[in-house]
Short mmCIF file of C-alpha atoms in Angstrom, two decimals:
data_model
loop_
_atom_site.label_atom_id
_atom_site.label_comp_id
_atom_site.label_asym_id
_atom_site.label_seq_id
_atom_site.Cartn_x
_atom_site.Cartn_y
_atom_site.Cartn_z
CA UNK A 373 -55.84 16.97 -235.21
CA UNK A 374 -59.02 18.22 -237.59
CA UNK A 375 -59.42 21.31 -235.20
CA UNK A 376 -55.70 22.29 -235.56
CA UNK A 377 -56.12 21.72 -239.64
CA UNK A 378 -59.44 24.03 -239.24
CA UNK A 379 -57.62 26.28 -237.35
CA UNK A 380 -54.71 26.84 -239.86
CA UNK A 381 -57.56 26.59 -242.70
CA UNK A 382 -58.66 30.08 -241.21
CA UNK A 383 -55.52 31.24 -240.65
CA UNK A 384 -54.92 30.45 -244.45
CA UNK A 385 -58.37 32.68 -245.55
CA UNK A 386 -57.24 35.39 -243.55
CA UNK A 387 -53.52 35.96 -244.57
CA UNK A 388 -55.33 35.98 -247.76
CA UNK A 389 -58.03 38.49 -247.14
CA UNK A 390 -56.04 41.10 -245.29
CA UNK A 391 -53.18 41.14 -247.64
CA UNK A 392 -55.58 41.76 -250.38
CA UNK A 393 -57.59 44.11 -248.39
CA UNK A 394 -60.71 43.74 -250.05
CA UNK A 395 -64.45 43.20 -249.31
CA UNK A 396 -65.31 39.19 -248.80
CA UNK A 397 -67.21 37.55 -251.79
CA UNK A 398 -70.94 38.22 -251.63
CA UNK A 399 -73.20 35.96 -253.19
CA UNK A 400 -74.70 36.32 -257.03
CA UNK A 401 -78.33 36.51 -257.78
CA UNK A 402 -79.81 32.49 -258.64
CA UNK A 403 -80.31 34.33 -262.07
CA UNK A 404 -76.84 34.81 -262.40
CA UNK A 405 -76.13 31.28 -261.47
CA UNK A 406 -78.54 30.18 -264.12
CA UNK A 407 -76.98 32.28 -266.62
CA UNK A 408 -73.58 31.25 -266.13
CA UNK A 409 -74.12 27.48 -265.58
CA UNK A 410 -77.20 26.60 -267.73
CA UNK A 411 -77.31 23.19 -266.63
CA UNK A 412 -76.27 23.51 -262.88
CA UNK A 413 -79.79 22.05 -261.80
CA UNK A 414 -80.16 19.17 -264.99
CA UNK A 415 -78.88 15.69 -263.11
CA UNK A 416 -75.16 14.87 -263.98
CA UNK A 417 -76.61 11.77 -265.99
CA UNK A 418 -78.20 13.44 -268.65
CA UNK A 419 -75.48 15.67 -269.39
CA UNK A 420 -72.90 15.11 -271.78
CA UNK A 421 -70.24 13.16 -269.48
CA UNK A 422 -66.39 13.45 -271.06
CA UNK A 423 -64.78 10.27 -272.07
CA UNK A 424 -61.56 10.56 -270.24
CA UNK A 425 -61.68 13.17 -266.93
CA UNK A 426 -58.40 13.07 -267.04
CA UNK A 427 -57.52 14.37 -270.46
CA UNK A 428 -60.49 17.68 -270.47
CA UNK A 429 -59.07 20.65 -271.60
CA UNK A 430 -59.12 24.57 -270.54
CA UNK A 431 -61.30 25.89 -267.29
CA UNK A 432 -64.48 25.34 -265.70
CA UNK A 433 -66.60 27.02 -263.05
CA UNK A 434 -68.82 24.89 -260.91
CA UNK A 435 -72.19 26.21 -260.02
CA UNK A 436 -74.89 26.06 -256.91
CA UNK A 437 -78.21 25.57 -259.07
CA UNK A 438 -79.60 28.07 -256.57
CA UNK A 439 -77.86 29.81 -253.71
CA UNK A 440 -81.12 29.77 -251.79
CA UNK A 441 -81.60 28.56 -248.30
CA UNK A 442 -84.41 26.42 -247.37
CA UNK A 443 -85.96 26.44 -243.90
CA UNK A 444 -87.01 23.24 -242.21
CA UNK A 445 -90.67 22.65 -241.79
CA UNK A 446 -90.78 22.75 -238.04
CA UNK A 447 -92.38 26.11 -236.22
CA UNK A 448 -91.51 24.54 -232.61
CA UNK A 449 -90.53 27.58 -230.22
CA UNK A 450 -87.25 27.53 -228.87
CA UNK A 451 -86.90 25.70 -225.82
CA UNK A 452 -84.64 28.53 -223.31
CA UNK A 453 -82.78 28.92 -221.57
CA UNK A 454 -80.22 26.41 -223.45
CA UNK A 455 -76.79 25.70 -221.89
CA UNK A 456 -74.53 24.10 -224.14
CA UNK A 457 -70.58 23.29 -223.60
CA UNK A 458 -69.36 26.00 -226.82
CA UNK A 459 -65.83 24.60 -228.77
CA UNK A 460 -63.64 26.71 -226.52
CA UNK A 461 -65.04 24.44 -223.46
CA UNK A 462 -67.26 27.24 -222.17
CA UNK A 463 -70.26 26.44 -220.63
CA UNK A 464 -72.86 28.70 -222.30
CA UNK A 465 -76.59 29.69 -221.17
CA UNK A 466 -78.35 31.06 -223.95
CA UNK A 467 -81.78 32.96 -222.64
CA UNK A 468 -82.65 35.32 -225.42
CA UNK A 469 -82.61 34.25 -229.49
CA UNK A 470 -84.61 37.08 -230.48
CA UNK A 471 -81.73 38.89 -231.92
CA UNK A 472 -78.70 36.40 -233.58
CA UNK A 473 -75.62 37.61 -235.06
CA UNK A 474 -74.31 34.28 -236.98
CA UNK A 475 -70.52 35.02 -238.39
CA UNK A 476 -67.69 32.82 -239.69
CA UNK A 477 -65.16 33.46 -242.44
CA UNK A 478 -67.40 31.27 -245.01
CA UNK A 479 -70.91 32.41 -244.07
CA UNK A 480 -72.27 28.60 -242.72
CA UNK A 481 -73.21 29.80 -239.56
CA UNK A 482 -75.18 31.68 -240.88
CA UNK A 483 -77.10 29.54 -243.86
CA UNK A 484 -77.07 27.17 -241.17
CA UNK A 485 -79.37 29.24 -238.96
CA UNK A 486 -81.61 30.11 -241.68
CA UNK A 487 -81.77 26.32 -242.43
CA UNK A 488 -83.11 26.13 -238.93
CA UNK A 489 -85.49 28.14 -239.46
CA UNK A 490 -84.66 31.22 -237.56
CA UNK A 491 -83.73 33.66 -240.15
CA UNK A 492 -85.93 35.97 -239.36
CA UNK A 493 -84.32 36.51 -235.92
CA UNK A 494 -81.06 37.61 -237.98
CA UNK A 495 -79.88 41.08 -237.35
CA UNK A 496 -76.17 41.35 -239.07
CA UNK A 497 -73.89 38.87 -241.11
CA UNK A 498 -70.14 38.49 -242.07
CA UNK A 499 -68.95 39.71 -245.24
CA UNK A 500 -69.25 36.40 -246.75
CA UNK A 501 -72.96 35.46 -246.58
CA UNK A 502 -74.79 36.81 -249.39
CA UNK A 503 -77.63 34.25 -250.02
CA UNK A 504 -81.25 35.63 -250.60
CA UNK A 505 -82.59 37.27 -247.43
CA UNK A 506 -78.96 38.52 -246.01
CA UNK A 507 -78.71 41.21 -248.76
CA UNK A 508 -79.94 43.93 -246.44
CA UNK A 509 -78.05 42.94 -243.27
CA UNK A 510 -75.69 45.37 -242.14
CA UNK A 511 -72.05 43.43 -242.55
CA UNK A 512 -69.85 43.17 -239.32
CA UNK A 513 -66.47 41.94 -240.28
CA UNK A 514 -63.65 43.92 -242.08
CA UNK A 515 -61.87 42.76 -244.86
CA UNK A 516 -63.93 39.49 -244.56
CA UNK A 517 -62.40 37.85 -241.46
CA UNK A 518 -62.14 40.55 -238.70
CA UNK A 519 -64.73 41.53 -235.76
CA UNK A 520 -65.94 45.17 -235.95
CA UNK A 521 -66.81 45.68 -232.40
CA UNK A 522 -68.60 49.07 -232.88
CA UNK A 523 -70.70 47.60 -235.99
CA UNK A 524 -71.38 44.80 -233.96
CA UNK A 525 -73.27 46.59 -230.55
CA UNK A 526 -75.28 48.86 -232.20
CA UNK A 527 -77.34 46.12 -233.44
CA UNK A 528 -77.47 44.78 -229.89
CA UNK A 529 -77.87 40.88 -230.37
CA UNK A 530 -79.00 38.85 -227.94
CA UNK A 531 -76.66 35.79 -229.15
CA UNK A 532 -73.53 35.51 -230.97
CA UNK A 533 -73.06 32.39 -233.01
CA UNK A 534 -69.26 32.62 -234.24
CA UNK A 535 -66.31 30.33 -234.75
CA UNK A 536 -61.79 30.26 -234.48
CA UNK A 537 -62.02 31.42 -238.30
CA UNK A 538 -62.92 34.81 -237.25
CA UNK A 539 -61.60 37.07 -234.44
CA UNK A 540 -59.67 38.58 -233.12
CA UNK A 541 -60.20 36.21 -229.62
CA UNK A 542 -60.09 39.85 -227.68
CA UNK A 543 -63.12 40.75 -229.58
CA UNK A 544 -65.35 38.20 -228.68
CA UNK A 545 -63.78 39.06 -225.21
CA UNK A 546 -64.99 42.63 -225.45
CA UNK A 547 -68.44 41.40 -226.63
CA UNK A 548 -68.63 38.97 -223.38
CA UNK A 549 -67.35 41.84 -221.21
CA UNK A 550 -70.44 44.09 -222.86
CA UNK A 551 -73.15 41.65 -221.69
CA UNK A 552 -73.28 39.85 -225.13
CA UNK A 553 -73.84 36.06 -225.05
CA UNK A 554 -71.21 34.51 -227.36
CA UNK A 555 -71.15 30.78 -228.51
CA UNK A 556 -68.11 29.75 -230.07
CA UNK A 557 -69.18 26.66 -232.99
CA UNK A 558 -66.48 23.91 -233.75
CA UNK A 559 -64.58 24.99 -236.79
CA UNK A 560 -63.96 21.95 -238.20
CA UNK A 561 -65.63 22.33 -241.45
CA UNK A 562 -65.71 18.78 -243.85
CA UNK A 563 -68.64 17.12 -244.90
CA UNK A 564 -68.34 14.27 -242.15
CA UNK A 565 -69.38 16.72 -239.80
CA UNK A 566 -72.07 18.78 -241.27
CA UNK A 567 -74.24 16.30 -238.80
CA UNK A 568 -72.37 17.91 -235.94
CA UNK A 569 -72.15 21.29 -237.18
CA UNK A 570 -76.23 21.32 -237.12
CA UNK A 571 -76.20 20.07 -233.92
CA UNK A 572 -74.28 22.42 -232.28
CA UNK A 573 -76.33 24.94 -233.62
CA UNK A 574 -79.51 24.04 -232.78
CA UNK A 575 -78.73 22.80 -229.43
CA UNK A 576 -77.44 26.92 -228.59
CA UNK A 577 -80.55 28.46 -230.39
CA UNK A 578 -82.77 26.23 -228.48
CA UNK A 579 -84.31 24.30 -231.26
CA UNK A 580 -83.05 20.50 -231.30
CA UNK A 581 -86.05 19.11 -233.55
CA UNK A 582 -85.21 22.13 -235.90
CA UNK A 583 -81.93 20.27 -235.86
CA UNK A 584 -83.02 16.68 -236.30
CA UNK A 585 -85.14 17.58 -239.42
CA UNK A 586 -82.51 19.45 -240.92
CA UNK A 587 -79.95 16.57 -240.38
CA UNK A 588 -82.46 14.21 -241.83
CA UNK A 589 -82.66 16.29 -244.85
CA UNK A 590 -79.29 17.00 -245.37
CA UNK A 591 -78.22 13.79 -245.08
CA UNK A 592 -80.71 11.95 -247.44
CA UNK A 593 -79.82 15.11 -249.95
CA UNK A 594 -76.06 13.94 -249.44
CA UNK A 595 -76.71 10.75 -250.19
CA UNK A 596 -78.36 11.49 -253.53
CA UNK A 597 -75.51 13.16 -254.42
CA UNK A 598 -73.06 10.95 -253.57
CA UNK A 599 -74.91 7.68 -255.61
CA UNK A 600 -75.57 10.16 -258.95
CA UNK A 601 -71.55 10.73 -258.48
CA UNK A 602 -70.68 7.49 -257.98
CA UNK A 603 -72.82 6.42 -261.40
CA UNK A 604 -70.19 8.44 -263.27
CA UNK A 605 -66.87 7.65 -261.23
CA UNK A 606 -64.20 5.76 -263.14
CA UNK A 607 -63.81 2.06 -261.88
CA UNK A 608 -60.14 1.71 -262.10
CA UNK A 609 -58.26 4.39 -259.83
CA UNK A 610 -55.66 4.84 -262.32
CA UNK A 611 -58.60 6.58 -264.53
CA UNK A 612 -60.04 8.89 -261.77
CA UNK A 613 -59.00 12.37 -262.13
CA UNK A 614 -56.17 13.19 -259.75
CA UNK A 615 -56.85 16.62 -258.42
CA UNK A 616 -54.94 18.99 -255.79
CA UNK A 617 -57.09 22.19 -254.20
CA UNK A 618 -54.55 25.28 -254.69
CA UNK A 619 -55.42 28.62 -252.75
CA UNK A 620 -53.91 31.67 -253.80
CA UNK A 621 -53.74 35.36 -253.56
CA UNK A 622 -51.65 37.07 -256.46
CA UNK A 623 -51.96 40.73 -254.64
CA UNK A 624 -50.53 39.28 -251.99
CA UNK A 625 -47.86 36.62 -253.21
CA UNK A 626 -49.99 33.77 -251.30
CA UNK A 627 -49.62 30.27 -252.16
CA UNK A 628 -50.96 27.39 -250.36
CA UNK A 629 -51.91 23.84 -251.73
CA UNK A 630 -54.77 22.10 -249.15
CA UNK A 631 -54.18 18.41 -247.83
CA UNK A 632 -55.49 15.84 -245.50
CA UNK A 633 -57.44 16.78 -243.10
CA UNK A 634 -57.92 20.59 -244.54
CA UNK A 635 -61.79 20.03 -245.79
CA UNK A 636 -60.65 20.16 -249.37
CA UNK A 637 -59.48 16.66 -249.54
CA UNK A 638 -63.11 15.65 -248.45
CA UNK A 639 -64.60 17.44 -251.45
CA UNK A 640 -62.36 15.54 -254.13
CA UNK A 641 -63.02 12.41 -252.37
CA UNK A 642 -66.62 12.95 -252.47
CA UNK A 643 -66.47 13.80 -256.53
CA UNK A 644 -64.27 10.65 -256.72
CA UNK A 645 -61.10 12.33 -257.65
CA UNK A 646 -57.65 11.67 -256.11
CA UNK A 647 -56.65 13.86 -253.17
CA UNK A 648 -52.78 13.66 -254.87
CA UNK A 649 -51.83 15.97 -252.00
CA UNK A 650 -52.36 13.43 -249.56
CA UNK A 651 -50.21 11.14 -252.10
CA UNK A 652 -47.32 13.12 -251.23
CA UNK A 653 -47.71 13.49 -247.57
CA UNK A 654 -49.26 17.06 -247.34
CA UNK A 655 -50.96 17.73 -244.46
CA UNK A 656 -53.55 20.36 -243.65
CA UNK A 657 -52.86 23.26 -245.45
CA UNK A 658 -48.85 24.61 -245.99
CA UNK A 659 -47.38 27.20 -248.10
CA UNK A 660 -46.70 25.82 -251.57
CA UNK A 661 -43.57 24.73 -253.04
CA UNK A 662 -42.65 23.97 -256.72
CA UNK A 663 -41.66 20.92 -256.06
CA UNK A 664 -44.24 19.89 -254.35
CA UNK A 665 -46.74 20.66 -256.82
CA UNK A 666 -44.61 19.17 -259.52
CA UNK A 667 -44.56 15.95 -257.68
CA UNK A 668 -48.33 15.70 -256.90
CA UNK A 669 -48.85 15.76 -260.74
CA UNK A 670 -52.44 17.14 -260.82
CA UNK A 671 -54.98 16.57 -263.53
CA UNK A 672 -56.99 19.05 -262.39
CA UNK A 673 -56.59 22.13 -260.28
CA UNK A 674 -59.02 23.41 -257.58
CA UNK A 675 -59.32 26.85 -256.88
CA UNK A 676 -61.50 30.27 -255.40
CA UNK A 677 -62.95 31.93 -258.04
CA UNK A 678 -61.05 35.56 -256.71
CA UNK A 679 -58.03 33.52 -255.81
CA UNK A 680 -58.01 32.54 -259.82
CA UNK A 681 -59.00 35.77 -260.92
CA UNK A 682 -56.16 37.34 -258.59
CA UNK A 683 -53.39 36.20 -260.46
CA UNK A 684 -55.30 36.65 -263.84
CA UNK A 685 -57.21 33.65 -264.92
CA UNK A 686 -55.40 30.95 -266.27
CA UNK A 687 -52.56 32.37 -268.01
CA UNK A 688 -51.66 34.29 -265.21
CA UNK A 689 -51.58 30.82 -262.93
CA UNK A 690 -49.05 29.49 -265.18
CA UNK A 691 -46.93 32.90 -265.79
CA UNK A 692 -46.83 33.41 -262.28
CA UNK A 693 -46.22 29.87 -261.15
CA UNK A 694 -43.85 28.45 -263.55
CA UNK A 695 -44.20 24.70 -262.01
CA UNK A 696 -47.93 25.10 -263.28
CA UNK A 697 -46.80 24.36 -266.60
CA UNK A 698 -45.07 21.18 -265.83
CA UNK A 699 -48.09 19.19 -264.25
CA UNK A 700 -50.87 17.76 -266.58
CA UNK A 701 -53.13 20.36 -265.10
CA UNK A 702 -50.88 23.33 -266.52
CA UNK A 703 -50.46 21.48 -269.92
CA UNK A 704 -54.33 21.14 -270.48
CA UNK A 705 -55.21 24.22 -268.95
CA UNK A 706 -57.45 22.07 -266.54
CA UNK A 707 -59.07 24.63 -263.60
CA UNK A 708 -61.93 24.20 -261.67
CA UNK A 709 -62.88 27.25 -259.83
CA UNK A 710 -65.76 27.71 -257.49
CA UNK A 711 -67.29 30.76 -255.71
CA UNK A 712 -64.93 31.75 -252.50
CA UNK A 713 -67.94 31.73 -250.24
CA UNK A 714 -69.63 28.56 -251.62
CA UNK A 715 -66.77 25.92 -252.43
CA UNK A 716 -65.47 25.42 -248.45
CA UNK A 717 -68.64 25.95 -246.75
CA UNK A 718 -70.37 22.81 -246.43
CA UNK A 719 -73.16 22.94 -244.07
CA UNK A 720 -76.74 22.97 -245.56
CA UNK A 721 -75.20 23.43 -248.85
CA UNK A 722 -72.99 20.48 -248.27
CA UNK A 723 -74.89 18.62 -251.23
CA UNK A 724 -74.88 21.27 -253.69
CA UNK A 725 -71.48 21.64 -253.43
CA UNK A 726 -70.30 17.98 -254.28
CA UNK A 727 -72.83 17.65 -257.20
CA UNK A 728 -71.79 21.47 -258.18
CA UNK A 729 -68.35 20.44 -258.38
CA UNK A 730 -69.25 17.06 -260.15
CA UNK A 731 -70.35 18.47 -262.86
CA UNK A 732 -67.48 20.51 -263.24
CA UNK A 733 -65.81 17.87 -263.45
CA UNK A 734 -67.47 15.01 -265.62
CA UNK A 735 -69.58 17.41 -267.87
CA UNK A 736 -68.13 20.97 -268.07
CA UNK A 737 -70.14 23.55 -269.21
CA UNK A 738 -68.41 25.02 -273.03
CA UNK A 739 -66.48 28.05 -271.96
CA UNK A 740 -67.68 31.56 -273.06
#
């Protein structure tokens, strides 16, 4: 059921992205991060928590303290050939990492691989990784979620490290047919299976103790995360911040809210907000309906930064989507946005995310 929420989760991205026709979201400098979010890296104790997270008003951006990618401290040589059963049940043999093209529609496959320690084996990326040391890969995907064959063989990889979020499927046919070893990843993408997502990974580069080191390190990062969150989390449920993840595209007249299963339920759970689309019975991710949002009766709104700045910022939100206005959200002005390529990406930056979002949340930064 998660794959065919994952599925429609990329189907989602890319109505988006083609309708607007528009480069995918490349990453800011960490000084830019800095600048905009001042305290992105203080801990969410020692900043100024608000008294009631359900009555903040106007927007907020949340913040990765760094958009950096740490490799894992292992040098072990990949162990190849590596065959490994890929998402699509293909049985894979992987003899040549030398040259890796990692590309999804959110850029994890790719901080992923650096994570593992193989960056420097990188040769191209999707339109959506932008983190320090991708800035001078050439970009294979158009319009941030489609396969540019050509683009793609003249760099010649060896391996092809690419998920259902990206295609089209006669693409990655083409690249097979051209002697190209493709591995297609699980696209499930929550932060239950960050574990798995590693795993995957480093079990078709060759690397499994790459993988084991970086599991061990995301998780115990996770779990830091998760207790300084749950420090600040209301007790009573009724005084949690109810929060529904909206995805939109003004250019385009897109309008989808996210529900169980679609990833974004996972982050508000993790920030200890209320997934009120799951209150209502949404499931995966669906077009959006007035009533439906009306019903949900969000405190707080979740969006992409260029989905919010697509229909104008705030004001636009509410002019354009009249129901807006009659949910607390649209009374208090209450937005969270987050960078398109950072807020759904999980992997190694599954941590970052959460506590990104967190303080957001509990201790907004004053808007400019």
């Amino acid at each position: 059921m998660r794959r065919v929420f994952a599925l429609l989760l990329a189907a989602a991205l890319a109505v988006g992205l083609t309708a607007c026709a528009e480069p995918g979201p490349t990453a800011a400098a960490p000084s830019e991060a800095t600048d905009s979010c001042p305290s992105a890296s203080a801990p969410l104790s020692s900043l100024a928590l608000v008294d009631d997270v359900r009555a903040v008003t106007g927007g907020s951006t949340a913040c990765l303290s760094s958009r950096a990618i740490e490799a894992v401290d292992d040098d072990t040589a990949p162990e190849l050939p590596a065959t490994v059963t890929d998402s699509e049940g293909r049985e894979v043999e992987i003899t040549d990492v030398d040259r890796i093209l990692p590309i999804d529609i959110s850029g994890t496959i790719a901080a992923t691989v650096f994570a593992l320690g193989l960056g420097d084996q990188v040769v191209g990326r999707d339109s959506s990784t932008g983190f320090a040391g991708t800035e001078d890969l050439p970009v294979v995907t158009k319009t941030g979620h489609t396969l540019n064959a050509e683009a793609i063989l003249e760099l010649a990889p060896t391996v092809i490290l690419t998920d259902t979020s990206i295609g089209p499927k006669e693409i990655r046919q083409q690249l097979r047919d051209a002697g190209i070893t493709v591995v297609v990843i699980s696209s499930d993408r929550r932060i239950d299976t960050t574990d798995e997502l590693v795993t995957e990974i480093a079990a078709a580069l060759g690397v499994p103790s790459h993988g084991e080191a970086l599991i061990e390190r995301l998780d115990l990062a996770l779990d830091a995360s998760l207790a300084e969150i749950a420090d600040v989390v209301p007790t009573a449920e009724e005084d949690r911040a109810r929060m529904l993840f909206l995805y939109v595209r003004g250019s385009a007249n897109v309008y989808y809210i996210f529900g169980e299963d679609s990833g974004a339920d996972s982050l508000i759970e993790a920030v200890g907000g209320v997934d009120v689309a799951g209150e209502i019975g949404w499931e995966g991710m669906k077009p959006m309906t007035a009533e439906a949002l009306v019903a949900a009766r969000p405190d707080v709104l979740v969006m992409m930064t260029d989905g919010l700045e697509s229909v104008g910022g705030i004001d636009g939100l509410i002019e354009r989507i009249p129901a807006v206005a009659e949910t607390p959200a649209g009374a208090n002005r209450r937005v969270i946005d987050m960078a398109d390529s950072e807020i759904l990406s999980f992997g190694p930056r599954s941590a970052d995310v959460i506590s990104a979002l967190a303080r957001a949340l509990y201790a907004p930064e004053p808007q400019k």
